[in-house]
PDB file of C-alpha atoms in Angstrom:
ATOM      1  CA  MET B   9      72.951  80.204 106.329  1.00  0.00           C
ATOM      2  CA  SER B  10      69.603  81.556 107.440  1.00  0.00           C
ATOM      3  CA  GLN B  11      68.895  82.012 111.095  1.00  0.00           C
ATOM      4  CA  GLN B  12      65.814  80.492 112.665  1.00  0.00           C
ATOM      5  CA  SER B  13      63.345  83.064 113.876  1.00  0.00           C
ATOM      6  CA  PRO B  14      62.600  82.940 117.603  1.00  0.00           C
ATOM      7  CA  ALA B  15      59.521  81.046 118.713  1.00  0.00           C
ATOM      8  CA  PRO B  16      56.502  83.297 119.173  1.00  0.00           C
ATOM      9  CA  ALA B  17      55.611  84.234 122.712  1.00  0.00           C
ATOM     10  CA  PRO B  18      52.805  82.120 124.181  1.00  0.00           C
ATOM     11  CA  ALA B  19      49.364  83.663 124.373  1.00  0.00           C
ATOM     12  CA  LEU B  20      48.550  84.240 128.045  1.00  0.00           C
ATOM     13  CA  ALA B  21      45.266  84.387 129.888  1.00  0.00           C
ATOM     14  CA  PHE B  22      45.175  85.768 133.422  1.00  0.00           C
ATOM     15  CA  VAL B  23      42.733  84.655 136.116  1.00  0.00           C
ATOM     16  CA  ALA B  24      42.683  85.893 139.701  1.00  0.00           C
ATOM     17  CA  SER B  25      40.985  85.348 143.024  1.00  0.00           C
ATOM     18  CA  ASP B  26      38.828  88.064 144.560  1.00  0.00           C
ATOM     19  CA  ARG B  27      41.635  89.294 146.804  1.00  0.00           C
ATOM     20  CA  PRO B  28      42.587  92.906 145.972  1.00  0.00           C
ATOM     21  CA  GLU B  29      46.267  92.060 145.522  1.00  0.00           C
ATOM     22  CA  ALA B  30      45.370  89.311 143.051  1.00  0.00           C
ATOM     23  CA  GLN B  31      43.068  91.591 141.078  1.00  0.00           C
ATOM     24  CA  PHE B  32      45.726  94.321 140.996  1.00  0.00           C
ATOM     25  CA  ALA B  33      48.323  91.816 139.765  1.00  0.00           C
ATOM     26  CA  ARG B  34      45.983  90.597 137.040  1.00  0.00           C
ATOM     27  CA  ALA B  35      45.482  94.118 135.700  1.00  0.00           C
ATOM     28  CA  ALA B  36      49.197  94.926 135.834  1.00  0.00           C
ATOM     29  CA  LEU B  37      50.299  91.721 134.100  1.00  0.00           C
ATOM     30  CA  ALA B  38      47.619  91.896 131.411  1.00  0.00           C
ATOM     31  CA  ALA B  39      48.650  95.465 130.592  1.00  0.00           C
ATOM     32  CA  ARG B  40      52.299  94.473 130.399  1.00  0.00           C
ATOM     33  CA  TYR B  41      52.132  91.161 128.536  1.00  0.00           C
ATOM     34  CA  GLY B  42      48.773  91.280 126.797  1.00  0.00           C
ATOM     35  CA  ALA B  43      45.902  88.932 127.516  1.00  0.00           C
ATOM     36  CA  VAL B  44      43.595  86.614 125.584  1.00  0.00           C
ATOM     37  CA  PRO B  45      40.469  84.696 126.678  1.00  0.00           C
ATOM     38  CA  GLU B  46      41.144  81.399 128.462  1.00  0.00           C
ATOM     39  CA  ALA B  47      39.846  79.435 125.476  1.00  0.00           C
ATOM     40  CA  ASP B  48      42.538  80.977 123.234  1.00  0.00           C
ATOM     41  CA  ALA B  49      45.463  80.784 125.677  1.00  0.00           C
ATOM     42  CA  ASP B  50      48.605  78.679 125.404  1.00  0.00           C
ATOM     43  CA  VAL B  51      49.186  79.161 129.132  1.00  0.00           C
ATOM     44  CA  ILE B  52      46.849  80.336 131.889  1.00  0.00           C
ATOM     45  CA  VAL B  53      48.434  82.413 134.647  1.00  0.00           C
ATOM     46  CA  ALA B  54      46.553  81.946 137.933  1.00  0.00           C
ATOM     47  CA  LEU B  55      46.938  84.632 140.585  1.00  0.00           C
ATOM     48  CA  GLY B  56      45.928  83.936 144.170  1.00  0.00           C
ATOM     49  CA  GLY B  57      46.455  81.036 146.543  1.00  0.00           C
ATOM     50  CA  ASP B  58      46.193  77.285 146.222  1.00  0.00           C
ATOM     51  CA  GLY B  59      42.405  77.538 146.056  1.00  0.00           C
ATOM     52  CA  GLN B  60      42.703  79.631 142.905  1.00  0.00           C
ATOM     53  CA  MET B  61      45.036  77.065 141.352  1.00  0.00           C
ATOM     54  CA  LEU B  62      42.550  74.269 142.044  1.00  0.00           C
ATOM     55  CA  GLU B  63      39.678  76.371 140.716  1.00  0.00           C
ATOM     56  CA  THR B  64      41.627  77.133 137.534  1.00  0.00           C
ATOM     57  CA  LEU B  65      42.513  73.480 136.953  1.00  0.00           C
ATOM     58  CA  HIS B  66      38.886  72.447 137.451  1.00  0.00           C
ATOM     59  CA  ALA B  67      37.722  75.131 135.011  1.00  0.00           C
ATOM     60  CA  ASN B  68      40.108  73.767 132.368  1.00  0.00           C
ATOM     61  CA  LEU B  69      39.440  70.055 132.709  1.00  0.00           C
ATOM     62  CA  ARG B  70      38.337  69.882 129.078  1.00  0.00           C
ATOM     63  CA  ARG B  71      40.902  72.206 127.506  1.00  0.00           C
ATOM     64  CA  ARG B  72      43.711  71.039 129.845  1.00  0.00           C
ATOM     65  CA  THR B  73      45.718  74.203 129.176  1.00  0.00           C
ATOM     66  CA  PRO B  74      48.959  74.372 131.236  1.00  0.00           C
ATOM     67  CA  VAL B  75      48.585  76.583 134.315  1.00  0.00           C
ATOM     68  CA  TYR B  76      51.361  78.744 135.766  1.00  0.00           C
ATOM     69  CA  GLY B  77      50.437  80.047 139.211  1.00  0.00           C
ATOM     70  CA  MET B  78      51.828  83.011 141.125  1.00  0.00           C
ATOM     71  CA  ASN B  79      51.123  83.523 144.781  1.00  0.00           C
ATOM     72  CA  ARG B  80      48.829  86.432 145.557  1.00  0.00           C
ATOM     73  CA  GLY B  81      46.971  84.604 148.343  1.00  0.00           C
ATOM     74  CA  SER B  82      47.470  83.185 151.819  1.00  0.00           C
ATOM     75  CA  VAL B  83      48.658  79.659 150.958  1.00  0.00           C
ATOM     76  CA  GLY B  84      50.896  79.203 147.953  1.00  0.00           C
ATOM     77  CA  PHE B  85      52.216  75.647 148.021  1.00  0.00           C
ATOM     78  CA  LEU B  86      50.990  75.124 144.450  1.00  0.00           C
ATOM     79  CA  MET B  87      52.152  78.561 143.288  1.00  0.00           C
ATOM     80  CA  ASN B  88      55.360  80.228 142.129  1.00  0.00           C
ATOM     81  CA  ASP B  89      56.643  83.416 143.727  1.00  0.00           C
ATOM     82  CA  TYR B  90      55.037  86.569 142.418  1.00  0.00           C
ATOM     83  CA  ASP B  91      57.183  88.808 140.233  1.00  0.00           C
ATOM     84  CA  GLU B  92      56.110  90.923 137.293  1.00  0.00           C
ATOM     85  CA  GLU B  93      59.557  90.709 135.682  1.00  0.00           C
ATOM     86  CA  ASP B  94      60.588  88.126 133.069  1.00  0.00           C
ATOM     87  CA  LEU B  95      57.277  86.270 133.085  1.00  0.00           C
ATOM     88  CA  LEU B  96      57.649  84.953 129.529  1.00  0.00           C
ATOM     89  CA  GLU B  97      61.152  83.659 130.262  1.00  0.00           C
ATOM     90  CA  ARG B  98      60.009  81.988 133.467  1.00  0.00           C
ATOM     91  CA  ILE B  99      57.188  80.248 131.630  1.00  0.00           C
ATOM     92  CA  ALA B 100      59.493  79.202 128.778  1.00  0.00           C
ATOM     93  CA  THR B 101      61.943  77.551 131.192  1.00  0.00           C
ATOM     94  CA  ALA B 102      59.339  76.204 133.644  1.00  0.00           C
ATOM     95  CA  GLU B 103      59.211  72.500 134.454  1.00  0.00           C
ATOM     96  CA  ARG B 104      55.964  70.624 133.946  1.00  0.00           C
ATOM     97  CA  THR B 105      54.137  68.636 136.583  1.00  0.00           C
ATOM     98  CA  VAL B 106      51.355  66.371 135.319  1.00  0.00           C
ATOM     99  CA  ILE B 107      48.656  65.281 137.759  1.00  0.00           C
ATOM    100  CA  HIS B 108      45.630  63.026 137.459  1.00  0.00           C
ATOM    101  CA  PRO B 109      42.369  63.650 139.353  1.00  0.00           C
ATOM    102  CA  LEU B 110      40.194  61.239 141.269  1.00  0.00           C
ATOM    103  CA  GLN B 111      36.638  60.491 140.241  1.00  0.00           C
ATOM    104  CA  MET B 112      34.027  60.288 142.981  1.00  0.00           C
ATOM    105  CA  ASP B 113      30.749  58.491 142.330  1.00  0.00           C
ATOM    106  CA  ALA B 114      28.398  59.133 145.239  1.00  0.00           C
ATOM    107  CA  TRP B 115      25.060  57.373 145.795  1.00  0.00           C
ATOM    108  CA  THR B 116      22.657  59.303 148.002  1.00  0.00           C
ATOM    109  CA  GLU B 117      20.154  57.710 150.382  1.00  0.00           C
ATOM    110  CA  THR B 118      17.471  58.260 147.736  1.00  0.00           C
ATOM    111  CA  GLY B 119      19.468  56.332 145.107  1.00  0.00           C
ATOM    112  CA  GLU B 120      20.624  59.348 143.082  1.00  0.00           C
ATOM    113  CA  VAL B 121      24.173  59.135 141.701  1.00  0.00           C
ATOM    114  CA  GLN B 122      26.369  62.229 141.548  1.00  0.00           C
ATOM    115  CA  THR B 123      29.879  62.398 140.111  1.00  0.00           C
ATOM    116  CA  GLY B 124      32.711  64.812 140.814  1.00  0.00           C
ATOM    117  CA  LEU B 125      36.432  65.108 140.126  1.00  0.00           C
ATOM    118  CA  ALA B 126      39.028  65.858 142.783  1.00  0.00           C
ATOM    119  CA  ILE B 127      42.560  67.106 142.249  1.00  0.00           C
ATOM    120  CA  ASN B 128      43.410  66.988 145.963  1.00  0.00           C
ATOM    121  CA  GLU B 129      41.155  64.474 147.692  1.00  0.00           C
ATOM    122  CA  VAL B 130      37.790  62.837 148.068  1.00  0.00           C
ATOM    123  CA  SER B 131      36.652  63.051 151.683  1.00  0.00           C
ATOM    124  CA  LEU B 132      33.738  61.655 153.658  1.00  0.00           C
ATOM    125  CA  LEU B 133      32.674  63.567 156.776  1.00  0.00           C
ATOM    126  CA  ARG B 134      30.067  63.094 159.490  1.00  0.00           C
ATOM    127  CA  GLN B 135      27.187  65.574 159.285  1.00  0.00           C
ATOM    128  CA  THR B 136      26.046  65.464 162.920  1.00  0.00           C
ATOM    129  CA  ARG B 137      27.477  65.210 166.411  1.00  0.00           C
ATOM    130  CA  GLN B 138      27.616  61.416 166.121  1.00  0.00           C
ATOM    131  CA  SER B 139      30.586  59.672 164.565  1.00  0.00           C
ATOM    132  CA  ALA B 140      30.338  58.193 161.087  1.00  0.00           C
ATOM    133  CA  LYS B 141      30.480  54.454 160.613  1.00  0.00           C
ATOM    134  CA  LEU B 142      31.995  53.294 157.329  1.00  0.00           C
ATOM    135  CA  LYS B 143      32.710  49.966 155.665  1.00  0.00           C
ATOM    136  CA  ILE B 144      35.761  50.131 153.394  1.00  0.00           C
ATOM    137  CA  THR B 145      36.278  47.896 150.371  1.00  0.00           C
ATOM    138  CA  VAL B 146      39.366  47.998 148.123  1.00  0.00           C
ATOM    139  CA  ASP B 147      39.270  46.346 144.694  1.00  0.00           C
ATOM    140  CA  GLY B 148      36.196  44.359 145.639  1.00  0.00           C
ATOM    141  CA  ARG B 149      37.657  42.998 148.890  1.00  0.00           C
ATOM    142  CA  MET B 150      36.322  44.227 152.204  1.00  0.00           C
ATOM    143  CA  ARG B 151      39.202  45.613 154.278  1.00  0.00           C
ATOM    144  CA  LEU B 152      37.406  47.230 157.231  1.00  0.00           C
ATOM    145  CA  ASP B 153      33.951  46.070 158.228  1.00  0.00           C
ATOM    146  CA  GLU B 154      33.426  49.112 160.461  1.00  0.00           C
ATOM    147  CA  LEU B 155      35.443  52.295 160.855  1.00  0.00           C
ATOM    148  CA  SER B 156      34.047  54.636 163.503  1.00  0.00           C
ATOM    149  CA  CYS B 157      35.427  58.099 162.783  1.00  0.00           C
ATOM    150  CA  ASP B 158      34.828  61.734 161.947  1.00  0.00           C
ATOM    151  CA  GLY B 159      35.515  60.767 158.352  1.00  0.00           C
ATOM    152  CA  CYS B 160      37.954  59.281 155.865  1.00  0.00           C
ATOM    153  CA  LEU B 161      39.644  60.493 152.702  1.00  0.00           C
ATOM    154  CA  VAL B 162      41.464  59.318 149.595  1.00  0.00           C
ATOM    155  CA  ALA B 163      44.224  61.729 148.536  1.00  0.00           C
ATOM    156  CA  THR B 164      46.258  62.058 145.362  1.00  0.00           C
ATOM    157  CA  PRO B 165      50.014  62.680 145.600  1.00  0.00           C
ATOM    158  CA  ALA B 166      49.326  66.323 144.691  1.00  0.00           C
ATOM    159  CA  GLY B 167      46.797  66.531 147.522  1.00  0.00           C
ATOM    160  CA  SER B 168      48.840  64.609 150.065  1.00  0.00           C
ATOM    161  CA  THR B 169      50.226  67.852 151.532  1.00  0.00           C
ATOM    162  CA  ALA B 170      46.756  69.383 151.965  1.00  0.00           C
ATOM    163  CA  TYR B 171      43.892  67.972 154.094  1.00  0.00           C
ATOM    164  CA  ASN B 172      45.574  64.566 154.095  1.00  0.00           C
ATOM    165  CA  LEU B 173      48.643  65.943 155.878  1.00  0.00           C
ATOM    166  CA  SER B 174      46.475  67.775 158.416  1.00  0.00           C
ATOM    167  CA  ALA B 175      44.788  64.425 159.158  1.00  0.00           C
ATOM    168  CA  HIS B 176      48.271  62.936 159.794  1.00  0.00           C
ATOM    169  CA  GLY B 177      48.386  61.145 156.451  1.00  0.00           C
ATOM    170  CA  PRO B 178      51.659  60.533 154.580  1.00  0.00           C
ATOM    171  CA  ILE B 179      53.288  62.906 152.105  1.00  0.00           C
ATOM    172  CA  ILE B 180      53.547  61.136 148.735  1.00  0.00           C
ATOM    173  CA  PRO B 181      56.045  61.948 145.951  1.00  0.00           C
ATOM    174  CA  LEU B 182      54.308  62.779 142.693  1.00  0.00           C
ATOM    175  CA  ASP B 183      55.900  59.912 140.761  1.00  0.00           C
ATOM    176  CA  ALA B 184      55.060  57.245 143.360  1.00  0.00           C
ATOM    177  CA  HIS B 185      51.791  56.054 141.691  1.00  0.00           C
ATOM    178  CA  ILE B 186      50.239  55.782 145.136  1.00  0.00           C
ATOM    179  CA  LEU B 187      47.050  57.038 146.789  1.00  0.00           C
ATOM    180  CA  ALA B 188      46.657  57.724 150.504  1.00  0.00           C
ATOM    181  CA  LEU B 189      43.677  56.287 152.391  1.00  0.00           C
ATOM    182  CA  THR B 190      43.580  58.291 155.608  1.00  0.00           C
ATOM    183  CA  PRO B 191      41.100  58.234 158.501  1.00  0.00           C
ATOM    184  CA  ILE B 192      39.966  61.468 160.141  1.00  0.00           C
ATOM    185  CA  SER B 193      39.868  61.165 163.950  1.00  0.00           C
ATOM    186  CA  ALA B 194      39.421  57.403 163.953  1.00  0.00           C
ATOM    187  CA  PHE B 195      37.774  56.049 167.123  1.00  0.00           C
ATOM    188  CA  ARG B 196      37.654  52.360 166.248  1.00  0.00           C
ATOM    189  CA  PRO B 197      39.849  50.617 165.183  1.00  0.00           C
ATOM    190  CA  ARG B 198      41.732  52.977 167.479  1.00  0.00           C
ATOM    191  CA  ARG B 199      45.183  52.122 166.160  1.00  0.00           C
ATOM    192  CA  TRP B 200      44.373  52.219 162.452  1.00  0.00           C
ATOM    193  CA  ARG B 201      46.347  54.973 160.754  1.00  0.00           C
ATOM    194  CA  GLY B 202      45.296  54.400 157.150  1.00  0.00           C
ATOM    195  CA  ALA B 203      46.876  52.704 154.150  1.00  0.00           C
ATOM    196  CA  LEU B 204      48.881  53.367 151.007  1.00  0.00           C
ATOM    197  CA  LEU B 205      47.169  52.051 147.885  1.00  0.00           C
ATOM    198  CA  SER B 206      48.126  51.557 144.262  1.00  0.00           C
ATOM    199  CA  HIS B 207      46.944  54.409 142.056  1.00  0.00           C
ATOM    200  CA  GLN B 208      44.907  51.766 140.195  1.00  0.00           C
ATOM    201  CA  ALA B 209      42.944  50.838 143.323  1.00  0.00           C
ATOM    202  CA  ARG B 210      39.191  51.288 143.465  1.00  0.00           C
ATOM    203  CA  VAL B 211      37.959  52.261 146.899  1.00  0.00           C
ATOM    204  CA  ARG B 212      34.361  51.924 148.045  1.00  0.00           C
ATOM    205  CA  PHE B 213      32.870  53.366 151.209  1.00  0.00           C
ATOM    206  CA  ASP B 214      29.507  52.105 152.464  1.00  0.00           C
ATOM    207  CA  VAL B 215      27.844  54.248 155.107  1.00  0.00           C
ATOM    208  CA  LEU B 216      26.538  52.205 158.015  1.00  0.00           C
ATOM    209  CA  GLU B 217      23.440  53.505 159.831  1.00  0.00           C
ATOM    210  CA  PRO B 218      22.995  56.402 157.358  1.00  0.00           C
ATOM    211  CA  ASP B 219      19.695  57.546 158.902  1.00  0.00           C
ATOM    212  CA  LYS B 220      21.206  57.843 162.368  1.00  0.00           C
ATOM    213  CA  ARG B 221      24.714  58.865 161.290  1.00  0.00           C
ATOM    214  CA  PRO B 222      24.466  60.888 158.035  1.00  0.00           C
ATOM    215  CA  VAL B 223      27.636  61.440 156.012  1.00  0.00           C
ATOM    216  CA  SER B 224      28.571  63.915 153.283  1.00  0.00           C
ATOM    217  CA  ALA B 225      31.114  63.307 150.516  1.00  0.00           C
ATOM    218  CA  THR B 226      33.281  65.982 148.916  1.00  0.00           C
ATOM    219  CA  ALA B 227      35.467  65.960 145.795  1.00  0.00           C
ATOM    220  CA  ASP B 228      37.568  69.091 146.356  1.00  0.00           C
ATOM    221  CA  ASN B 229      34.796  71.732 146.540  1.00  0.00           C
ATOM    222  CA  PHE B 230      31.927  69.602 145.152  1.00  0.00           C
ATOM    223  CA  GLU B 231      29.805  68.249 148.006  1.00  0.00           C
ATOM    224  CA  VAL B 232      27.065  65.616 148.118  1.00  0.00           C
ATOM    225  CA  ARG B 233      24.994  65.360 151.307  1.00  0.00           C
ATOM    226  CA  ARG B 234      23.572  62.245 152.965  1.00  0.00           C
ATOM    227  CA  VAL B 235      25.426  59.652 150.936  1.00  0.00           C
ATOM    228  CA  ALA B 236      24.856  55.913 151.224  1.00  0.00           C
ATOM    229  CA  ALA B 237      27.936  54.779 149.291  1.00  0.00           C
ATOM    230  CA  VAL B 238      30.916  56.356 147.551  1.00  0.00           C
ATOM    231  CA  GLU B 239      33.371  54.884 145.049  1.00  0.00           C
ATOM    232  CA  VAL B 240      36.722  56.488 144.247  1.00  0.00           C
ATOM    233  CA  ARG B 241      39.152  55.801 141.413  1.00  0.00           C
ATOM    234  CA  GLU B 242      41.895  57.642 139.580  1.00  0.00           C
ATOM    235  CA  ARG B 243      41.166  59.067 136.127  1.00  0.00           C
ATOM    236  CA  ARG B 244      44.449  58.344 134.384  1.00  0.00           C
ATOM    237  CA  ASP B 245      42.927  59.501 131.099  1.00  0.00           C
ATOM    238  CA  ILE B 246      42.769  63.090 132.382  1.00  0.00           C
ATOM    239  CA  ALA B 247      46.169  64.798 132.556  1.00  0.00           C
ATOM    240  CA  LEU B 248      46.435  68.299 134.014  1.00  0.00           C
ATOM    241  CA  THR B 249      49.644  70.324 133.746  1.00  0.00           C
ATOM    242  CA  MET B 250      51.048  72.778 136.272  1.00  0.00           C
ATOM    243  CA  LEU B 251      54.178  74.824 135.498  1.00  0.00           C
ATOM    244  CA  PHE B 252      56.825  75.511 138.136  1.00  0.00           C
ATOM    245  CA  ASP B 253      59.939  77.671 138.009  1.00  0.00           C
ATOM    246  CA  ALA B 254      63.102  75.750 137.167  1.00  0.00           C
ATOM    247  CA  GLY B 255      64.707  74.387 140.328  1.00  0.00           C
ATOM    248  CA  ARG B 256      61.525  74.820 142.356  1.00  0.00           C
ATOM    249  CA  THR B 257      59.437  71.958 141.011  1.00  0.00           C
ATOM    250  CA  PHE B 258      56.421  70.587 142.816  1.00  0.00           C
ATOM    251  CA  GLY B 259      58.313  67.360 143.423  1.00  0.00           C
ATOM    252  CA  GLU B 260      61.083  69.297 145.166  1.00  0.00           C
ATOM    253  CA  ARG B 261      58.520  71.101 147.315  1.00  0.00           C
ATOM    254  CA  VAL B 262      56.975  67.794 148.362  1.00  0.00           C
ATOM    255  CA  MET B 263      60.422  66.444 149.240  1.00  0.00           C
ATOM    256  CA  ALA B 264      61.297  69.569 151.244  1.00  0.00           C
ATOM    257  CA  GLU B 265      57.995  69.359 153.138  1.00  0.00           C
ATOM    258  CA  GLN B 266      59.005  65.932 154.458  1.00  0.00           C
ATOM    259  CA  PHE B 267      62.037  67.482 156.144  1.00  0.00           C
ATOM    260  CA  ALA B 268      60.342  70.643 157.411  1.00  0.00           C
ATOM    261  CA  ASN B 269      60.453  71.365 161.129  1.00  0.00           C
TER     262      ASN B 269
END
């Protein structure tokens, strides 16, 4: 009886942030395991912090190659621990986390429309010393006629532990099919703490008094200045895959964060 030959090792591409430790790790791992261009890779290994992971996912929105991150940065919530040993085995046994980005359609005061995708959140922020004033509509129904605030954001489950958490928004399990709508330093209504929405919800922000109180809108690192209106929805047709070491899945990290001191 013939034995099956082992599966070939995946072709790896290595990308790194500008930090010296990340660049050193990239050179060491490429020399040890071999490297191919990102377009030819079965798996992309991202070296750096969470910003590098987001940058890598954005760069591969079309190819949607699985990304395995290792922490060579300051924040590594989205990354695995760094270790040069047994990388192929770790990737082979890694558990997959699939995430879906948000689409932001932003209308500027001049009527121009700009579109961006966000893996973490879409946020609206005041541009001057004066508070922003926003009208919020969900699925065509007006929910807040005026929110006076520093800003407001819509976060994915993957992004719920990032800016959303800093703004006192809820941590959301990845399989909850929920988006967080979270105010940033709300002044009025003073007691409003945000809302949990279905992942199918369509959220619209209309900027009130845009000339006097200009607002910018950001989808992760893509910013549009002086917006008049912004619509946000989930792009379920785009599926991005992150790989996490067995037993240390992203879902487990989100759960542990809810019980952190």
